[in-house]
Every structure is written in structure tokens, then in C-alpha cells.
Short mmCIF file of C-alpha atoms in Angstrom, two decimals:
data_model
loop_
_atom_site.label_atom_id
_atom_site.label_comp_id
_atom_site.label_asym_id
_atom_site.label_seq_id
_atom_site.Cartn_x
_atom_site.Cartn_y
_atom_site.Cartn_z
CA MET A 1 115.34 29.08 126.08
CA LEU A 2 112.62 27.12 125.45
CA PHE A 3 110.47 28.34 127.89
CA LEU A 4 110.97 31.81 125.85
CA TYR A 5 110.37 30.33 122.42
CA ILE A 6 107.42 28.72 123.25
CA LEU A 7 106.02 32.10 125.45
CA ARG A 8 107.21 34.47 121.82
CA ARG A 9 104.74 32.26 119.64
CA ILE A 10 102.47 32.41 122.10
CA ALA A 11 102.90 36.36 121.58
CA TRP A 12 102.80 35.97 118.30
CA SER A 13 99.41 34.00 118.30
CA ILE A 14 97.29 35.95 119.88
CA PRO A 15 97.68 39.45 116.93
CA LEU A 16 97.80 36.56 113.90
CA LEU A 17 94.26 35.05 115.71
CA PHE A 18 92.87 38.91 115.69
CA ALA A 19 93.77 39.27 112.00
CA VAL A 20 92.49 36.21 110.49
CA SER A 21 89.45 36.91 112.20
CA LEU A 22 89.07 39.91 110.51
CA ILE A 23 89.96 38.32 107.03
CA ALA A 24 87.70 35.63 107.87
CA PHE A 25 84.53 37.82 109.13
CA ALA A 26 84.95 40.42 105.58
CA LEU A 27 85.17 36.84 103.66
CA ILE A 28 81.46 35.72 105.32
CA THR A 29 80.10 39.52 104.60
CA ALA A 30 81.91 39.22 101.39
CA PRO A 31 79.21 37.87 98.73
CA PRO A 32 76.37 40.59 97.74
CA GLY A 33 73.02 40.37 100.41
CA ASP A 34 72.78 39.09 103.58
CA TYR A 35 70.42 36.85 105.60
CA ILE A 36 67.68 39.07 105.14
CA THR A 37 68.25 39.04 101.36
CA SER A 38 68.36 35.37 101.83
CA PHE A 39 64.95 34.84 103.48
CA ALA A 40 63.17 37.35 101.03
CA ALA A 41 64.55 34.82 98.29
CA THR A 42 63.00 32.47 99.94
CA LEU A 43 60.02 33.73 100.70
CA SER A 44 58.62 34.61 97.54
CA GLU A 45 59.76 31.49 95.39
CA SER A 46 57.25 29.81 97.85
CA GLY A 47 55.06 32.79 96.72
CA ASP A 48 54.32 34.38 99.85
CA ILE A 49 54.25 37.79 99.89
CA VAL A 50 57.86 39.62 101.22
CA ASP A 51 56.65 42.60 103.65
CA GLN A 52 60.15 45.52 103.29
CA VAL A 53 58.75 47.24 106.09
CA ARG A 54 59.52 43.54 108.28
CA LEU A 55 61.98 43.44 106.39
CA ASP A 56 63.81 46.13 107.63
CA ALA A 57 62.70 45.79 111.61
CA MET A 58 65.01 42.50 110.78
CA ARG A 59 67.86 44.20 109.74
CA GLU A 60 67.53 46.94 112.56
CA ARG A 61 67.60 44.14 114.67
CA TYR A 62 70.72 42.31 113.63
CA GLY A 63 72.27 45.02 113.13
CA LEU A 64 73.29 43.93 109.53
CA ASP A 65 72.45 47.43 108.74
CA GLN A 66 75.74 49.37 110.74
CA PRO A 67 79.26 49.38 109.11
CA PHE A 68 81.59 46.40 108.65
CA LEU A 69 83.72 47.34 111.65
CA ILE A 70 81.16 47.98 113.88
CA GLN A 71 79.97 44.71 113.06
CA TYR A 72 83.13 42.98 113.35
CA TRP A 73 83.56 44.99 116.34
CA TYR A 74 80.82 43.20 118.36
CA TRP A 75 81.11 40.20 117.17
CA ILE A 76 84.81 39.31 118.13
CA ILE A 77 84.17 40.99 121.73
CA ASN A 78 80.98 39.27 121.75
CA ALA A 79 83.16 35.85 120.88
CA VAL A 80 86.32 36.53 123.25
CA GLN A 81 83.33 35.83 126.02
CA GLY A 82 81.97 32.98 124.21
CA ASP A 83 78.98 34.40 123.21
CA PHE A 84 78.89 34.08 120.18
CA GLY A 85 75.00 36.00 118.56
CA ILE A 86 71.97 34.28 117.11
CA SER A 87 71.53 32.24 113.92
CA PHE A 88 69.11 33.78 112.23
CA GLU A 89 68.08 30.37 110.50
CA TRP A 90 67.99 28.24 113.54
CA GLN A 91 66.76 30.53 115.88
CA GLN A 92 69.29 30.25 118.45
CA PRO A 93 72.21 30.90 120.20
CA VAL A 94 75.14 29.63 117.83
CA SER A 95 77.06 27.79 120.65
CA THR A 96 74.40 25.51 121.72
CA LEU A 97 74.36 24.72 117.75
CA ILE A 98 77.67 24.44 117.63
CA TRP A 99 79.83 23.08 120.62
CA GLU A 100 78.80 19.06 120.39
CA ARG A 101 79.53 19.52 116.64
CA MET A 102 82.93 20.60 117.00
CA SER A 103 83.73 18.39 119.79
CA LEU A 104 82.52 15.59 117.64
CA SER A 105 84.59 16.86 114.95
CA VAL A 106 87.84 17.29 116.97
CA THR A 107 87.95 13.80 118.62
CA LEU A 108 87.20 12.89 114.65
CA ALA A 109 89.87 14.58 114.28
CA LEU A 110 92.30 13.34 116.50
CA ALA A 111 91.25 9.53 115.37
CA THR A 112 92.31 9.83 112.64
CA LEU A 113 95.58 11.72 113.10
CA MET A 114 96.61 8.96 114.78
CA PHE A 115 95.45 6.61 112.66
CA THR A 116 97.37 8.55 110.28
CA TRP A 117 100.89 8.22 112.15
CA ALA A 118 99.93 4.68 113.23
CA VAL A 119 100.01 3.74 109.90
CA ALA A 120 102.11 5.83 108.19
CA LEU A 121 105.62 5.85 110.01
CA PRO A 122 106.13 2.13 110.21
CA ILE A 123 105.09 1.59 106.17
CA GLY A 124 106.68 4.72 105.24
CA ILE A 125 110.27 3.51 107.58
CA TYR A 126 110.01 -0.74 106.54
CA SER A 127 109.65 1.39 102.52
CA ALA A 128 112.72 2.96 102.68
CA VAL A 129 114.56 0.45 104.30
CA ARG A 130 113.51 -2.33 101.66
CA LYS A 131 113.76 -0.31 99.01
CA TYR A 132 112.47 -2.09 96.04
CA SER A 133 111.54 -4.83 97.01
CA ILE A 134 108.27 -6.73 97.03
CA GLY A 135 106.22 -4.75 99.61
CA ASP A 136 108.49 -1.76 98.55
CA TYR A 137 106.32 -2.56 95.12
CA LEU A 138 102.98 -3.25 96.99
CA VAL A 139 103.74 -0.38 99.47
CA THR A 140 103.56 2.26 96.48
CA THR A 141 101.06 0.84 94.45
CA ILE A 142 98.08 0.85 97.60
CA GLY A 143 99.79 4.41 98.53
CA PHE A 144 98.46 5.53 95.07
CA LEU A 145 95.41 3.39 94.69
CA GLY A 146 94.55 5.04 97.93
CA LEU A 147 95.93 8.91 96.99
CA ALA A 148 94.32 8.25 93.61
CA THR A 149 90.11 7.59 95.28
CA PRO A 150 87.88 10.12 96.13
CA ASN A 151 87.07 9.37 100.17
CA PHE A 152 83.25 10.29 99.66
CA LEU A 153 84.10 7.34 96.96
CA PHE A 154 85.96 5.01 99.58
CA ALA A 155 82.14 5.61 101.61
CA LEU A 156 80.02 5.13 99.40
CA VAL A 157 82.00 1.27 98.73
CA LEU A 158 82.88 0.93 101.97
CA MET A 159 78.75 1.31 102.73
CA TYR A 160 77.99 -1.25 100.53
CA ILE A 161 80.48 -3.31 101.74
CA ALA A 162 79.43 -3.38 105.70
CA VAL A 163 75.63 -3.41 104.35
CA VAL A 164 75.35 -5.96 102.52
CA TYR A 165 78.29 -8.48 103.22
CA PHE A 166 78.26 -7.26 107.06
CA GLY A 167 74.20 -6.23 108.13
CA ALA A 168 75.89 -3.90 110.30
CA ASP A 169 74.28 0.34 110.35
CA VAL A 170 77.09 2.66 108.92
CA SER A 171 75.68 5.67 108.63
CA GLY A 172 75.89 8.13 111.62
CA LEU A 173 78.11 8.52 114.70
CA PHE A 174 75.66 6.72 116.90
CA SER A 175 73.36 4.56 117.01
CA ASP A 176 69.11 5.14 117.25
CA GLU A 177 69.10 5.47 120.79
CA TYR A 178 72.40 7.30 121.10
CA GLN A 179 72.07 9.95 119.75
CA ASP A 180 70.06 12.37 121.24
CA ALA A 181 71.45 10.27 124.91
CA PRO A 182 73.46 11.96 127.48
CA TRP A 183 77.50 11.58 127.06
CA SER A 184 78.14 7.68 129.72
CA TRP A 185 80.66 4.59 128.95
CA ALA A 186 77.87 3.09 126.71
CA LYS A 187 77.12 5.87 124.43
CA PHE A 188 81.23 6.48 124.35
CA VAL A 189 81.36 2.53 123.64
CA ASP A 190 78.80 2.74 120.57
CA LEU A 191 80.57 5.99 119.00
CA ALA A 192 84.31 3.65 119.12
CA LYS A 193 81.75 1.23 117.25
CA HIS A 194 81.03 3.67 114.48
CA ILE A 195 83.56 6.06 114.32
CA TRP A 196 86.11 3.95 112.79
CA ILE A 197 84.82 3.87 109.25
CA PRO A 198 85.29 7.81 108.85
CA VAL A 199 88.85 7.53 110.45
CA VAL A 200 89.75 4.76 107.81
CA ILE A 201 88.24 6.76 105.13
CA LEU A 202 89.18 10.17 105.94
CA GLY A 203 93.38 8.96 107.30
CA THR A 204 93.41 6.39 103.60
CA SER A 205 95.16 9.33 101.71
CA ALA A 206 96.68 11.36 104.50
CA THR A 207 98.04 8.11 105.20
CA ALA A 208 99.21 7.03 101.59
CA SER A 209 100.73 10.99 101.22
CA LEU A 210 103.21 10.91 104.26
CA VAL A 211 104.44 7.26 104.09
CA ARG A 212 105.27 8.34 100.10
CA ILE A 213 107.05 11.59 101.46
CA MET A 214 108.69 9.36 105.08
CA ARG A 215 110.36 7.06 102.53
CA ALA A 216 112.11 9.61 99.94
CA ASN A 217 112.72 11.97 103.16
CA LEU A 218 114.29 8.86 104.94
CA LEU A 219 115.99 7.44 102.01
CA ASP A 220 117.58 10.74 101.76
CA GLU A 221 118.92 10.36 105.49
CA LEU A 222 120.35 7.11 105.38
CA HIS A 223 123.27 7.77 103.07
CA ARG A 224 124.44 10.63 105.17
CA PRO A 225 127.79 10.13 106.65
CA TYR A 226 126.10 10.36 109.78
CA VAL A 227 125.04 7.37 109.49
CA THR A 228 127.40 5.16 108.61
CA THR A 229 129.53 6.75 111.43
CA ALA A 230 126.70 4.90 113.67
CA ARG A 231 127.29 1.66 111.73
CA ALA A 232 130.22 1.60 112.22
CA LYS A 233 130.38 2.51 115.35
CA GLY A 234 128.67 -1.51 115.35
CA LEU A 235 125.84 0.36 116.46
CA SER A 236 122.60 -2.13 115.26
CA GLU A 237 120.46 -1.50 112.50
CA PHE A 238 117.17 -0.59 114.59
CA ARG A 239 118.88 1.51 116.67
CA LEU A 240 121.04 3.55 114.17
CA ILE A 241 117.56 4.30 112.43
CA MET A 242 115.44 4.82 114.39
CA LYS A 243 117.65 7.03 116.92
CA TYR A 244 119.50 9.58 113.90
CA PRO A 245 117.56 9.47 110.81
CA VAL A 246 113.66 8.83 111.27
CA ARG A 247 114.31 11.68 114.55
CA ILE A 248 114.68 14.58 111.16
CA ALA A 249 112.58 12.28 108.59
CA ILE A 250 109.63 12.74 111.63
CA ASN A 251 109.41 16.48 110.94
CA PRO A 252 106.80 16.53 107.93
CA PHE A 253 104.90 14.04 109.57
CA VAL A 254 104.93 16.82 113.31
CA SER A 255 104.10 19.68 110.32
CA THR A 256 101.36 18.71 109.03
CA ILE A 257 99.41 19.12 113.16
CA GLY A 258 99.12 22.94 112.08
CA TRP A 259 96.39 22.25 108.84
CA ALA A 260 95.40 18.47 109.97
CA PHE A 261 92.89 19.47 111.76
CA PRO A 262 91.43 22.46 109.91
CA GLN A 263 91.62 19.57 107.08
CA LEU A 264 89.77 17.07 108.50
CA ILE A 265 86.89 20.05 110.14
CA SER A 266 86.13 21.74 106.97
CA GLY A 267 87.76 19.17 104.29
CA ALA A 268 84.82 16.03 104.66
CA VAL A 269 81.92 17.94 103.72
CA ILE A 270 81.26 16.23 101.33
CA THR A 271 82.92 12.24 103.40
CA ALA A 272 80.15 13.85 106.26
CA VAL A 273 76.97 14.37 103.99
CA VAL A 274 77.76 10.79 101.89
CA LEU A 275 77.55 9.25 106.02
CA SER A 276 75.62 11.11 107.57
CA LEU A 277 78.28 12.16 110.63
CA PRO A 278 76.71 14.81 112.49
CA THR A 279 80.11 16.89 113.02
CA ALA A 280 80.68 20.45 111.70
CA GLY A 281 81.31 20.43 107.71
CA PRO A 282 78.06 19.93 107.15
CA LEU A 283 76.31 22.56 109.58
CA MET A 284 79.03 25.42 108.25
CA LEU A 285 78.34 24.54 104.49
CA GLN A 286 74.03 24.87 104.83
CA ALA A 287 75.44 27.90 106.99
CA LEU A 288 77.22 29.55 104.43
CA LEU A 289 74.20 28.85 102.12
CA ALA A 290 71.77 30.27 103.74
CA GLN A 291 74.44 33.42 105.07
CA ASP A 292 73.82 32.92 107.77
CA MET A 293 76.61 34.72 109.39
CA TYR A 294 76.94 33.84 113.09
CA LEU A 295 76.95 30.72 112.67
CA ALA A 296 79.41 30.62 109.60
CA GLY A 297 81.30 33.19 111.73
CA ALA A 298 82.03 30.71 115.03
CA PHE A 299 82.87 27.39 112.02
CA ILE A 300 85.83 29.83 110.66
CA LEU A 301 86.68 31.38 113.68
CA LEU A 302 87.19 28.20 115.67
CA LEU A 303 89.38 26.73 112.54
CA CYS A 304 90.95 29.78 112.35
CA CYS A 305 92.00 28.60 116.46
CA LEU A 306 92.57 25.24 115.45
CA SER A 307 94.82 26.56 112.12
CA ILE A 308 96.77 28.12 115.57
CA ILE A 309 96.48 26.42 117.33
CA GLY A 310 98.32 23.36 115.43
CA MET A 311 101.02 25.48 113.87
CA LEU A 312 102.11 26.24 118.01
CA VAL A 313 102.43 23.01 119.08
CA SER A 314 104.20 21.68 115.61
CA ASP A 315 106.07 24.52 116.18
CA ILE A 316 107.19 23.21 119.41
CA LEU A 317 107.33 19.41 118.75
CA LEU A 318 110.15 20.39 115.59
CA ALA A 319 112.16 22.11 117.84
CA VAL A 320 112.13 19.43 120.73
CA ILE A 321 112.14 17.06 118.71
CA ASP A 322 115.02 17.93 115.57
CA PRO A 323 118.60 19.21 116.98
CA ARG A 324 118.88 20.97 113.96
CA ILE A 325 116.23 24.03 115.21
CA ARG A 326 117.50 26.73 116.81
CA PHE A 327 114.93 29.08 118.81
CA ARG A 328 117.04 32.62 118.08
#
């Protein structure tokens, strides 16, 4: 039954992906003008002569004079085969520009998600079980501060403390000697030394939010009749809480997987700029500003894929851990 449910969800994901990619491509091409228009404006600002014949030749070369559906068709067919086209601004294949940045972004998102879960789950359980205690009030206060503090401001404060008091280099994800070096164990260790700062910064607000959600959901479950029955049968308090109420209250943790990945990648652009992180966000922002449609389209398509994959994983995990969910 679970296997058929997974197959149905995968089957629904394929047309959804094409529909989302069409909308994403439409949004990219919706603003007036194109890369050639931006290129001509840049030439004019610098005082160079704008040759209309050259601009028309470039527009024809990149297929920007074709109708929208034809542009989309060629783009999506090539994208399925792994060819995302040529970046207008960088004059390089898009695939060579995005894969390393996307891999670092996914690594950062996974580390942030694990940090969020590892911190929010036990604190949320403690806050619910010890309701209105000093620890609960302390967790609530810290949680509100975490929700109210912007990530980029927290990044600036943490950078100042690290540099002034510890003399540590907190910008980027690698030291200078490992910046362009091939992957090795030493480079992985260097990444681990740098990645904890953006993980803490990006995970703070999400952790604070999930703590409040976990506390509210668990408080709602702790007074259900099945908990009273299990307690009357002599089940230990720790086993009772972990086996029944927590299993139900943990649903928000699992359901956030669908939006956590794309949000961490695209929603942390300012933080990535502040910390000089070589992730996907700053490059995607630059591509959107320059109307580099193939580069921006590749990023948005990959973010859509991550969203759909995240929702698929979330639905499967919810079906496994929550006995109330039916497969039909």
C-alpha cells in the first residue's frame, strides 16, 4: 500500500514539475526587455556606442527573437538533458556555474536542517512538559528574540564577536588555500570549520519557530485520553511521551521539509552576501538583475525540483510516522 502511494506521488510530481517550470520561465521573461536590452543600457552608461545591428545579431543568436513557447520548449528539452544553455553575462555554460554553488547550498541547507531539528525537538519537548517553569519562560524569551532578529543582523554581530574577540576568519566557507583546490579530506575539514557560523545564523529563526510549534502541538496532545490511559497502565513517563504524543506532534517538523530547502537556498541571499558565501543565492540574484535568463532559469528550475522532492519526501515520511494518515 505504501509502495503504491509513493508511486502515485512520484507520478503526480512529473506534470507538476513541468507546470512549475513553465510558470518559472514565464516569470523570468515577464519583465520588459531582455539581456540584450540590459547589455545595451550598460554600454550607453559607460559611453560606448550602441550598434543596433550587433544587438539584433546577438538577439537572433540567442533565440530571443523567437516566440515565448518556442524559447521555453528549447530550454526545457535541453535542461532535461543537463544542458541549461550559455550564461549571457559570464559567457560560460550554465552547468559549470551552478553545480558547485548548488552543491554547497544543499550542503548548507542539510546542515542547517539537522541543526534546527537537533535543537528544536528536545527544547520543544522540554518546554511543553515543563510548562510555565523557569526553563519554559527562558526558552520562550530566547525564542521570541530569535524570531525578531534578522539573520543578516545576527550575522554582522557574530562576525564582529568572532573577529574582535577570537581573531577568527568567518567570511566564506573555505580558507584562501582551499578556495579553488580540488576536494580532499583537508578541504572537507576546512569546510566544517567554517560552515557552523552560517548554520547557526540561518537556523536560529527556524529553530525558534519550530520550538513554539512543537510546544503548542505537544501541549495539545498531552491531555488527550490515550495519554491518560497509557499512564494508567503504568507506562513510564519518558516512554509514554516519546512513543505517542511526540509522534503526533512531530508532524510540523516533517512537513517543513518541502519548503525548508528552497527557502534556505533562495531566502538567505542577504546573509550569504554579508558572509561572502559562495552559494547559489548571490549568483541567482545577480542573474535576475542582469536578466541572464538561462542562468536565472536554471536556478529557479532547480529550486522548483528541490521543492517538489522535499514535498514528496515530506509526504512519505508523514505517511510512515503518522498512523492517522490513509493512503487513499
